[in-house]
PDB file of C-alpha atoms in Angstrom:
ATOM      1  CA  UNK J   1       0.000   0.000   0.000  1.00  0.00           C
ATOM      2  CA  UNK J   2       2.482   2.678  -1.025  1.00  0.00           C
ATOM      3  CA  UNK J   3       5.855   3.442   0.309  1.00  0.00           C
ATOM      4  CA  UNK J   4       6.500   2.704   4.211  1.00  0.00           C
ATOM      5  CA  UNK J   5       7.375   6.246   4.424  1.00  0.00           C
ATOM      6  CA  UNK J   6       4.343   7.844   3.179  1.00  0.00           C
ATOM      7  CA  UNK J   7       2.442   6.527   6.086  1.00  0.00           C
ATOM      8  CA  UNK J   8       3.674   8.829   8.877  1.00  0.00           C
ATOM      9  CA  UNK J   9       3.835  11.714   6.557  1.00  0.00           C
ATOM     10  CA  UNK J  10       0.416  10.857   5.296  1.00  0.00           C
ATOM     11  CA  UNK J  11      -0.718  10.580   9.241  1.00  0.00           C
ATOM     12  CA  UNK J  12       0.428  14.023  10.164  1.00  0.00           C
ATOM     13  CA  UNK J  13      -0.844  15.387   7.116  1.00  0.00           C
ATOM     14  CA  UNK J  14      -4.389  13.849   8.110  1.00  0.00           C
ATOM     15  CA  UNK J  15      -4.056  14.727  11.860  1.00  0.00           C
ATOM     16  CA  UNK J  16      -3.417  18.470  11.424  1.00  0.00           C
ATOM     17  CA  UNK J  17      -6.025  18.203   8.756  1.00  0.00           C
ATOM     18  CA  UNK J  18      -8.196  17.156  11.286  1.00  0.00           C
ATOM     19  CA  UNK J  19      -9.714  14.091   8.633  1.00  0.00           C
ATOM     20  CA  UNK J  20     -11.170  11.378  10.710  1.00  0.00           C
ATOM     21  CA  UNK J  21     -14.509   9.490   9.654  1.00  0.00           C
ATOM     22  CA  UNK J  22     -15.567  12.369   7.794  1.00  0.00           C
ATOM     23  CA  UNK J  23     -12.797  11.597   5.296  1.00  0.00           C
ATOM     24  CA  UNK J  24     -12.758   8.937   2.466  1.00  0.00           C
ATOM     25  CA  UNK J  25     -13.857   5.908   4.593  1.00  0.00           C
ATOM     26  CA  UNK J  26     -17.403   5.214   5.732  1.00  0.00           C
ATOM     27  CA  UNK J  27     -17.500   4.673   9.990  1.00  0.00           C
ATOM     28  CA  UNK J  28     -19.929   1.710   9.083  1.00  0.00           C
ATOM     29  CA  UNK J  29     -17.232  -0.282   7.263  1.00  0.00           C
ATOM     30  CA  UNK J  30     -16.943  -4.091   8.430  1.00  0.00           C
ATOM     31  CA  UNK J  31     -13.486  -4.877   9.745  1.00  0.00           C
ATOM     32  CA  UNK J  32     -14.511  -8.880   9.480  1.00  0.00           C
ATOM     33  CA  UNK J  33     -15.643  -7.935   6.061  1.00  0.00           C
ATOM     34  CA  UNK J  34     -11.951  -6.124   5.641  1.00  0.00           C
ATOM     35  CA  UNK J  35     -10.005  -9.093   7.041  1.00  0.00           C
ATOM     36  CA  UNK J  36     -11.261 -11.574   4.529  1.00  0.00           C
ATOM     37  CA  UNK J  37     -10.586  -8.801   1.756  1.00  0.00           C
ATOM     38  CA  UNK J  38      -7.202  -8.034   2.782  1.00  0.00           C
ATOM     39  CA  UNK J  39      -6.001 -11.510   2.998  1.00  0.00           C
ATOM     40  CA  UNK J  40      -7.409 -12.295  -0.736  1.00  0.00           C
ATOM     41  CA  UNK J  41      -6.119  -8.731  -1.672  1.00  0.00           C
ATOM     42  CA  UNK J  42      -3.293  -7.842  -0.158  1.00  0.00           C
ATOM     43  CA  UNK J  43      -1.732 -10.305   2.263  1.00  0.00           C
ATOM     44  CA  UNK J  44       0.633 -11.817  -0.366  1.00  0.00           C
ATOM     45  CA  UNK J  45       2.132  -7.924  -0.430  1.00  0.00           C
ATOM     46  CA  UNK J  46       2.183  -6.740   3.197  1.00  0.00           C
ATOM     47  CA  UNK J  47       2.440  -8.415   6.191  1.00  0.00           C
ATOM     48  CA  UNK J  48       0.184  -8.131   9.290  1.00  0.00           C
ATOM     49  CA  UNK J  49      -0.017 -10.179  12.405  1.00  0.00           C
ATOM     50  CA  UNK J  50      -3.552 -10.066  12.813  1.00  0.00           C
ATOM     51  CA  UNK J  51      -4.558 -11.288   9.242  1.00  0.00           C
ATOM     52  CA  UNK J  52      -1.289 -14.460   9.400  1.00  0.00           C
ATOM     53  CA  UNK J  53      -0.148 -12.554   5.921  1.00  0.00           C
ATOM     54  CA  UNK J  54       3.671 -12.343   5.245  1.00  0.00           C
ATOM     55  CA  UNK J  55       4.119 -10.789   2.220  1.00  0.00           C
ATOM     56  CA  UNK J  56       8.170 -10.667   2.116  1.00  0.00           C
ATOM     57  CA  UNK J  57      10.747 -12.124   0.722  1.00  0.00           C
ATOM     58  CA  UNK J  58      12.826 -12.932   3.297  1.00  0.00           C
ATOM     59  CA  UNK J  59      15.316 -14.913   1.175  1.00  0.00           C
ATOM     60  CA  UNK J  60      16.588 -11.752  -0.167  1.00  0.00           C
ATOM     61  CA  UNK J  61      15.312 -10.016   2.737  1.00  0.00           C
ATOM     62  CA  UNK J  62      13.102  -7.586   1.036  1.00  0.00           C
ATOM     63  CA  UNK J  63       9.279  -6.925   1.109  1.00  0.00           C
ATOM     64  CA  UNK J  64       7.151  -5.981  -2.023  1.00  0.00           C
ATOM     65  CA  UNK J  65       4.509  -3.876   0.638  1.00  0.00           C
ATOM     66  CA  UNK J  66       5.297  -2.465   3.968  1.00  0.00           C
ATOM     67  CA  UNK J  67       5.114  -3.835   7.469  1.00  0.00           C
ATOM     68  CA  UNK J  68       1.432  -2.597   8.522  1.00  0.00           C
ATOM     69  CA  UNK J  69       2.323  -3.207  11.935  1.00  0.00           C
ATOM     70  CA  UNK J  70       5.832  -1.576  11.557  1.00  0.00           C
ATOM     71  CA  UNK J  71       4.106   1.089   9.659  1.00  0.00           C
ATOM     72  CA  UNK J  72       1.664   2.004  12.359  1.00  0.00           C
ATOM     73  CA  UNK J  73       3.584   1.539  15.636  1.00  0.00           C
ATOM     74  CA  UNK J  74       4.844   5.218  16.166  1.00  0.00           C
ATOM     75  CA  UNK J  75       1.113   6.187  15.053  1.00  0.00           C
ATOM     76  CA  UNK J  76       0.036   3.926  18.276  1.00  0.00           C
ATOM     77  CA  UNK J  77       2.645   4.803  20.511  1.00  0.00           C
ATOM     78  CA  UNK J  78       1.944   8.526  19.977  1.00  0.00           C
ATOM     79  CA  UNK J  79      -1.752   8.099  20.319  1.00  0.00           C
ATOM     80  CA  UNK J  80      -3.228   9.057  17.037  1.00  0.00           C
ATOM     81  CA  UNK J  81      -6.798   8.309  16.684  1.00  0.00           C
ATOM     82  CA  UNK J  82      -8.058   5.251  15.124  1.00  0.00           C
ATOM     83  CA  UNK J  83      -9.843   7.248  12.011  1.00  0.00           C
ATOM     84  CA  UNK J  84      -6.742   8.948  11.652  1.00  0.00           C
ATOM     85  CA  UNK J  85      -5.078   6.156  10.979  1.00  0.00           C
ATOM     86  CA  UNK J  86      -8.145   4.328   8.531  1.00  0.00           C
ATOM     87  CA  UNK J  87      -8.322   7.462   6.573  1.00  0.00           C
ATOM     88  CA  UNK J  88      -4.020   6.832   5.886  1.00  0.00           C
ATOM     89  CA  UNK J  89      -4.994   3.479   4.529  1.00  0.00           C
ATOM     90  CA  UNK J  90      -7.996   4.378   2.316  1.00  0.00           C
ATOM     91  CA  UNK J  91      -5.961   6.915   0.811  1.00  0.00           C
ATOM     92  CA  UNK J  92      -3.428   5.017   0.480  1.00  0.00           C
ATOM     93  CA  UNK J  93      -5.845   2.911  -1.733  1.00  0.00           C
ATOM     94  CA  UNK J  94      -7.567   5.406  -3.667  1.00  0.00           C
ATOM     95  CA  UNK J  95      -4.383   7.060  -4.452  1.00  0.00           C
ATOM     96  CA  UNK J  96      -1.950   3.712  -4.539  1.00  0.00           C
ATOM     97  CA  UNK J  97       1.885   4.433  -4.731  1.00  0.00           C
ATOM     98  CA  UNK J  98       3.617   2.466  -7.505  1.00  0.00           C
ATOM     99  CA  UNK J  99       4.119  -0.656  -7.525  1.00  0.00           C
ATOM    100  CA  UNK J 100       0.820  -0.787  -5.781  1.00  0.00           C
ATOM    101  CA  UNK J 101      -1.884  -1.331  -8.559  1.00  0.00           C
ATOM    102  CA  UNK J 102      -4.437   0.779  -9.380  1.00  0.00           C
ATOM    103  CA  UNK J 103      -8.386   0.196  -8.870  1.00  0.00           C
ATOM    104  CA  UNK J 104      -7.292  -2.379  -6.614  1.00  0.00           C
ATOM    105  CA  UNK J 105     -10.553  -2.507  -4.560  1.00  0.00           C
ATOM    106  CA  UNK J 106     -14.194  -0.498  -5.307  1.00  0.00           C
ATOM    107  CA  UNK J 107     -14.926   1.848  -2.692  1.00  0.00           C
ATOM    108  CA  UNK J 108     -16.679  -0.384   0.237  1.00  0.00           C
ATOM    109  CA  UNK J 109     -14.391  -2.767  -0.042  1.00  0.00           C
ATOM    110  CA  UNK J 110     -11.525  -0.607   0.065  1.00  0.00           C
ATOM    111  CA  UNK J 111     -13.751   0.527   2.882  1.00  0.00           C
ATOM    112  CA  UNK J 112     -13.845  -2.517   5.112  1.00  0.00           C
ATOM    113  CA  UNK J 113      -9.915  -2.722   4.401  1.00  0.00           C
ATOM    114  CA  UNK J 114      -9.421   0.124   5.785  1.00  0.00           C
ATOM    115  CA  UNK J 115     -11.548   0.125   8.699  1.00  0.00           C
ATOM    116  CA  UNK J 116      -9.947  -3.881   9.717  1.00  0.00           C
ATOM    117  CA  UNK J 117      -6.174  -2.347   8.947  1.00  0.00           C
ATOM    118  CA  UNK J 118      -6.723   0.691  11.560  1.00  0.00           C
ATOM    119  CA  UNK J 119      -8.348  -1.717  13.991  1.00  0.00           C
ATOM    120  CA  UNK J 120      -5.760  -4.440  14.152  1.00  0.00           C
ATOM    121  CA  UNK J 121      -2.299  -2.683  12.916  1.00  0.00           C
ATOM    122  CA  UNK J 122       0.441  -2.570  16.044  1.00  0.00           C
ATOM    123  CA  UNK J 123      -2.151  -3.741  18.008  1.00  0.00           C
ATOM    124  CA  UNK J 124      -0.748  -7.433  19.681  1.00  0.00           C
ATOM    125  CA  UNK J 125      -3.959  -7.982  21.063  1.00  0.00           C
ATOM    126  CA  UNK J 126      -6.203  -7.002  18.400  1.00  0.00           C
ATOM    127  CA  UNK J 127      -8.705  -9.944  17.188  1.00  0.00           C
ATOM    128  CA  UNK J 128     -11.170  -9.797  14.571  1.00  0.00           C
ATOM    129  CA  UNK J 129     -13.506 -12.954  13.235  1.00  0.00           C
ATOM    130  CA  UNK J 130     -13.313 -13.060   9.400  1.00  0.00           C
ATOM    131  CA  UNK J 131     -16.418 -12.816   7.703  1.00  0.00           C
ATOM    132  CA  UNK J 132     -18.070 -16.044   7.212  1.00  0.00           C
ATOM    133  CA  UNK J 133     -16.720 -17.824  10.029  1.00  0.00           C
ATOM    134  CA  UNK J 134     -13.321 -18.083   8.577  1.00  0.00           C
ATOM    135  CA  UNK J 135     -10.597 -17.898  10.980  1.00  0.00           C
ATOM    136  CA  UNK J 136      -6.937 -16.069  11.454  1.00  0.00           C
ATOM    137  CA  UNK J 137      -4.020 -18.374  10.641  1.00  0.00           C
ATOM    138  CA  UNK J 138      -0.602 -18.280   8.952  1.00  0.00           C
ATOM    139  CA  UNK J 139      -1.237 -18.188   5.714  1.00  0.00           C
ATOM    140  CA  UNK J 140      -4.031 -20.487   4.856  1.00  0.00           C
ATOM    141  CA  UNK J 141      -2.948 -23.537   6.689  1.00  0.00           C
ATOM    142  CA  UNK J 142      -2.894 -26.535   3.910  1.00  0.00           C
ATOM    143  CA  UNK J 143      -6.528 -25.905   2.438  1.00  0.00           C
ATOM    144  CA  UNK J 144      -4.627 -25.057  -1.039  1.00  0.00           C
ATOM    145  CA  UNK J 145      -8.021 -22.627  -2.078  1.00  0.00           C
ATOM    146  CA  UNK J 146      -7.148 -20.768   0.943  1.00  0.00           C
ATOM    147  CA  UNK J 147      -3.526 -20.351   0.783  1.00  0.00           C
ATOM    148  CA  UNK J 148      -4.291 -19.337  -3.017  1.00  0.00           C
ATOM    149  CA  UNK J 149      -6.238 -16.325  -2.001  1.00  0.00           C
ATOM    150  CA  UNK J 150      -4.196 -15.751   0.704  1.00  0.00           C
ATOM    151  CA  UNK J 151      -0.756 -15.813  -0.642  1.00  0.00           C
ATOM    152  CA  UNK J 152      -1.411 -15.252  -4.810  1.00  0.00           C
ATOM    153  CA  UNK J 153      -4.626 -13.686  -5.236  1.00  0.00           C
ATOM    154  CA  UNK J 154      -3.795 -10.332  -5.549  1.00  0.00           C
ATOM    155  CA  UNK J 155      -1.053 -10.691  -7.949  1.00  0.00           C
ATOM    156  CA  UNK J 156      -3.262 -13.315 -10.141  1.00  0.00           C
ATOM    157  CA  UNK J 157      -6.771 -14.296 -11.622  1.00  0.00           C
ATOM    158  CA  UNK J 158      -7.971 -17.692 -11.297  1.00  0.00           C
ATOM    159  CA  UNK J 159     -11.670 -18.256 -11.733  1.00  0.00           C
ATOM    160  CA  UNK J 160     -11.959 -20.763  -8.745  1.00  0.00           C
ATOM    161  CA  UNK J 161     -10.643 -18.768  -6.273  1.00  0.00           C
ATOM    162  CA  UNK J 162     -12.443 -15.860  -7.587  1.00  0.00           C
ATOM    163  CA  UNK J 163      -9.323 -13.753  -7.789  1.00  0.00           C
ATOM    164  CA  UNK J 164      -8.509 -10.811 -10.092  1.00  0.00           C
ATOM    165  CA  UNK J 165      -5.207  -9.973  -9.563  1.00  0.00           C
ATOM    166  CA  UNK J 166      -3.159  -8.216 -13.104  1.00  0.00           C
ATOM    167  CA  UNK J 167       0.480  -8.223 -11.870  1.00  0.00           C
ATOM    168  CA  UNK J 168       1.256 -11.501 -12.769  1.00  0.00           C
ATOM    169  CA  UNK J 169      -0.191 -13.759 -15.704  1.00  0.00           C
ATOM    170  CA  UNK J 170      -3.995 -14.902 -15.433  1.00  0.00           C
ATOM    171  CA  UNK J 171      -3.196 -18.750 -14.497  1.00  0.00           C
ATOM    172  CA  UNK J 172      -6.632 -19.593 -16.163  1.00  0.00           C
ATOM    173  CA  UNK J 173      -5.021 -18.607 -19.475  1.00  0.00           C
ATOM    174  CA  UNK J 174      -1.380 -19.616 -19.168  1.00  0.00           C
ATOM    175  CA  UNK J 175      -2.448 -23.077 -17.625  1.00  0.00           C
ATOM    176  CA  UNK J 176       0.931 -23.994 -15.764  1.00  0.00           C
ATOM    177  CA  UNK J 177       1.859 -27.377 -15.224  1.00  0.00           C
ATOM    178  CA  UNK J 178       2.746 -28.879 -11.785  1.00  0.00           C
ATOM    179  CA  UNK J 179       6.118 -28.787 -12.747  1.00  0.00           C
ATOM    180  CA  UNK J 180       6.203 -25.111 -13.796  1.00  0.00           C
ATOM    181  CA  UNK J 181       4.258 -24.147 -10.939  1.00  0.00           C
ATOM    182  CA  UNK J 182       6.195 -25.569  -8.149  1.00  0.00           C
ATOM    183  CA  UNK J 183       9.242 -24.295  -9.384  1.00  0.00           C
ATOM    184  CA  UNK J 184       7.877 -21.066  -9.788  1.00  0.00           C
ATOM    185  CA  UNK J 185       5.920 -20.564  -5.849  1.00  0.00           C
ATOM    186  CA  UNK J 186       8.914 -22.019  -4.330  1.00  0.00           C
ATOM    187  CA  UNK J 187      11.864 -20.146  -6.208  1.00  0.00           C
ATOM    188  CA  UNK J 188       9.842 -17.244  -8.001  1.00  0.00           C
ATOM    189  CA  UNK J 189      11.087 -15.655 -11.203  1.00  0.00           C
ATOM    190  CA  UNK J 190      10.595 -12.400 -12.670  1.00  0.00           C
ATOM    191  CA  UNK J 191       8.314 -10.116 -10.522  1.00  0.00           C
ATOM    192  CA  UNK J 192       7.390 -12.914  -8.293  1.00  0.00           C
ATOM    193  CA  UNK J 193       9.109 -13.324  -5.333  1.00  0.00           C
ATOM    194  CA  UNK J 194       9.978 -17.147  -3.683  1.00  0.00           C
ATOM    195  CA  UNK J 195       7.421 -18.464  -1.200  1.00  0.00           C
ATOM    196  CA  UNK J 196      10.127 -21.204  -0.596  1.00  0.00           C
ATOM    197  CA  UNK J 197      11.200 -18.919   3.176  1.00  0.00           C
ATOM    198  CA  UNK J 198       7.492 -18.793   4.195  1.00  0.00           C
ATOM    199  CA  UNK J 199       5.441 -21.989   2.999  1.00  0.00           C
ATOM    200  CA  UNK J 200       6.273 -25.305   3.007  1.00  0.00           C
ATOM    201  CA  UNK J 201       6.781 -28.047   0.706  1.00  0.00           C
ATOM    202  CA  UNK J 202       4.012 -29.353   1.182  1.00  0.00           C
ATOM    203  CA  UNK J 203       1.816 -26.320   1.286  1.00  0.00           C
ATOM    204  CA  UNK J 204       3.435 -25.610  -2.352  1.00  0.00           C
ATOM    205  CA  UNK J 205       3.091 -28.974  -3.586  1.00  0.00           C
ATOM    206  CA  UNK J 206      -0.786 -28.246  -2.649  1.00  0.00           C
ATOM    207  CA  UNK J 207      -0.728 -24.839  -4.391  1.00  0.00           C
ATOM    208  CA  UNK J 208       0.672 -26.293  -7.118  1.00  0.00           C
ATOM    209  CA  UNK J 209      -1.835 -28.962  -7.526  1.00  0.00           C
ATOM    210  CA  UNK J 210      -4.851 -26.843  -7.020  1.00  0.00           C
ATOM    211  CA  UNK J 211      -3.566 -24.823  -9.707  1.00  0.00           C
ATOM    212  CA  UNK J 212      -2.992 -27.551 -12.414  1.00  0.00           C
ATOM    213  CA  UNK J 213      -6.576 -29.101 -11.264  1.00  0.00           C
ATOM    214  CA  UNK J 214      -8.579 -26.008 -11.643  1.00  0.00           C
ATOM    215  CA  UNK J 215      -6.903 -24.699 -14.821  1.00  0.00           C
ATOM    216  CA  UNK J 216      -6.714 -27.991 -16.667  1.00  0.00           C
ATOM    217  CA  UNK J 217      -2.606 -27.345 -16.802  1.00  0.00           C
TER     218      UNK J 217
END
């Protein structure tokens, strides 16, 4: 969601504004609604404690997305309101900072993002039900449909999971085989980083086969 360092700028610029719920996002927003959203959206970017997302690379120790819980810790240390802090993420959306993508979510959804994010971010304790009864959880457990939209589903479209990710190629289209798409989770190539650091083997060799299955690879 934008450069780590455009949050605290973006944070005072809001505070002195005096922007709160009378901003971009609606009060009514659904953080349960948000978490399931930002772990099919942006999890496989960002990492946040709350949602189980890690989206790093720490093989070459680098992150595509900031640390929302790095991001936000001064913010919570120094007291800034909750609003404050949901209006820094829904602008962050509406206005997204390269590589960030654009039209990423429509406006309640970016919405309930926004509202979960501000509730949960530097927050230890912080614990929100997912919508539908889903749960927390490192990344998707093994349920490969899960870990899809967890880890890949913001980067790529596959009709199953009912992803729409454009960053990387539309796996419906390019059809991988298990081969190809093992190698390619595990070690990454291109844009992609490797998942190799934060899933196992066997969670892989589960993406991997959902993939082929779905697609007809």
């Amino acid at each position: 969601m934008g450069a780590l360092r455009a949050f605290p700028i973006l944070l005072a610029a809001l505070a002195l504004a005096g922007c709160g719920t009378d901003g971009l996002t609606s009060a009514a927003a659904d953080p349960s609604e948000g978490k399931t959203l930002f772990k099919q959206t942006c999890g496989s970017c960002h990492t946040l404690r709350e949602a189980g997302t890690q989206g790093s690379n720490p093989v070459q120790n680098q992150s595509s997305g900031p640390n929302l819980d790095d991001a936000f810790a001064a913010s919570r240390l120094e007291g800034f309101d909750e609003s404050v802090i949901r209006e820094a993420v829904r602008d962050q959306i509406e206005f997204p900072v390269p590589p960030m993508p654009e039209d990423l979510l429509g406006d309640s959804a970016a919405d309930a993002v926004a509202a979960y994010v501000a509730l949960v971010a530097a927050d230890p304790n912080a614990k929100v039900a997912e919508a539908g009864g889903g749960g927390g959880g490192g990344g998707g457990g093994n349920d490969a449909k899960s870990l899809f939209t967890s880890n890949c589903g913001s980067c790529h479209a596959l009709a199953d999971a009912g992803t729409s990710g454009t960053v990387g190629p539309n796996l419906d289209q390019s059809k991988p085989t298990f081969e190809k798409a093992f190698a390619q989770i595990k070690n990454g190539g291109g844009a992609m980083p490797p998942f190799g650091g934060q899933l196992t083997d066997e969670q892989i060799r589960a993406l991997a086969r959902y993939i082929v299955r779905v697609t007809g690879g």
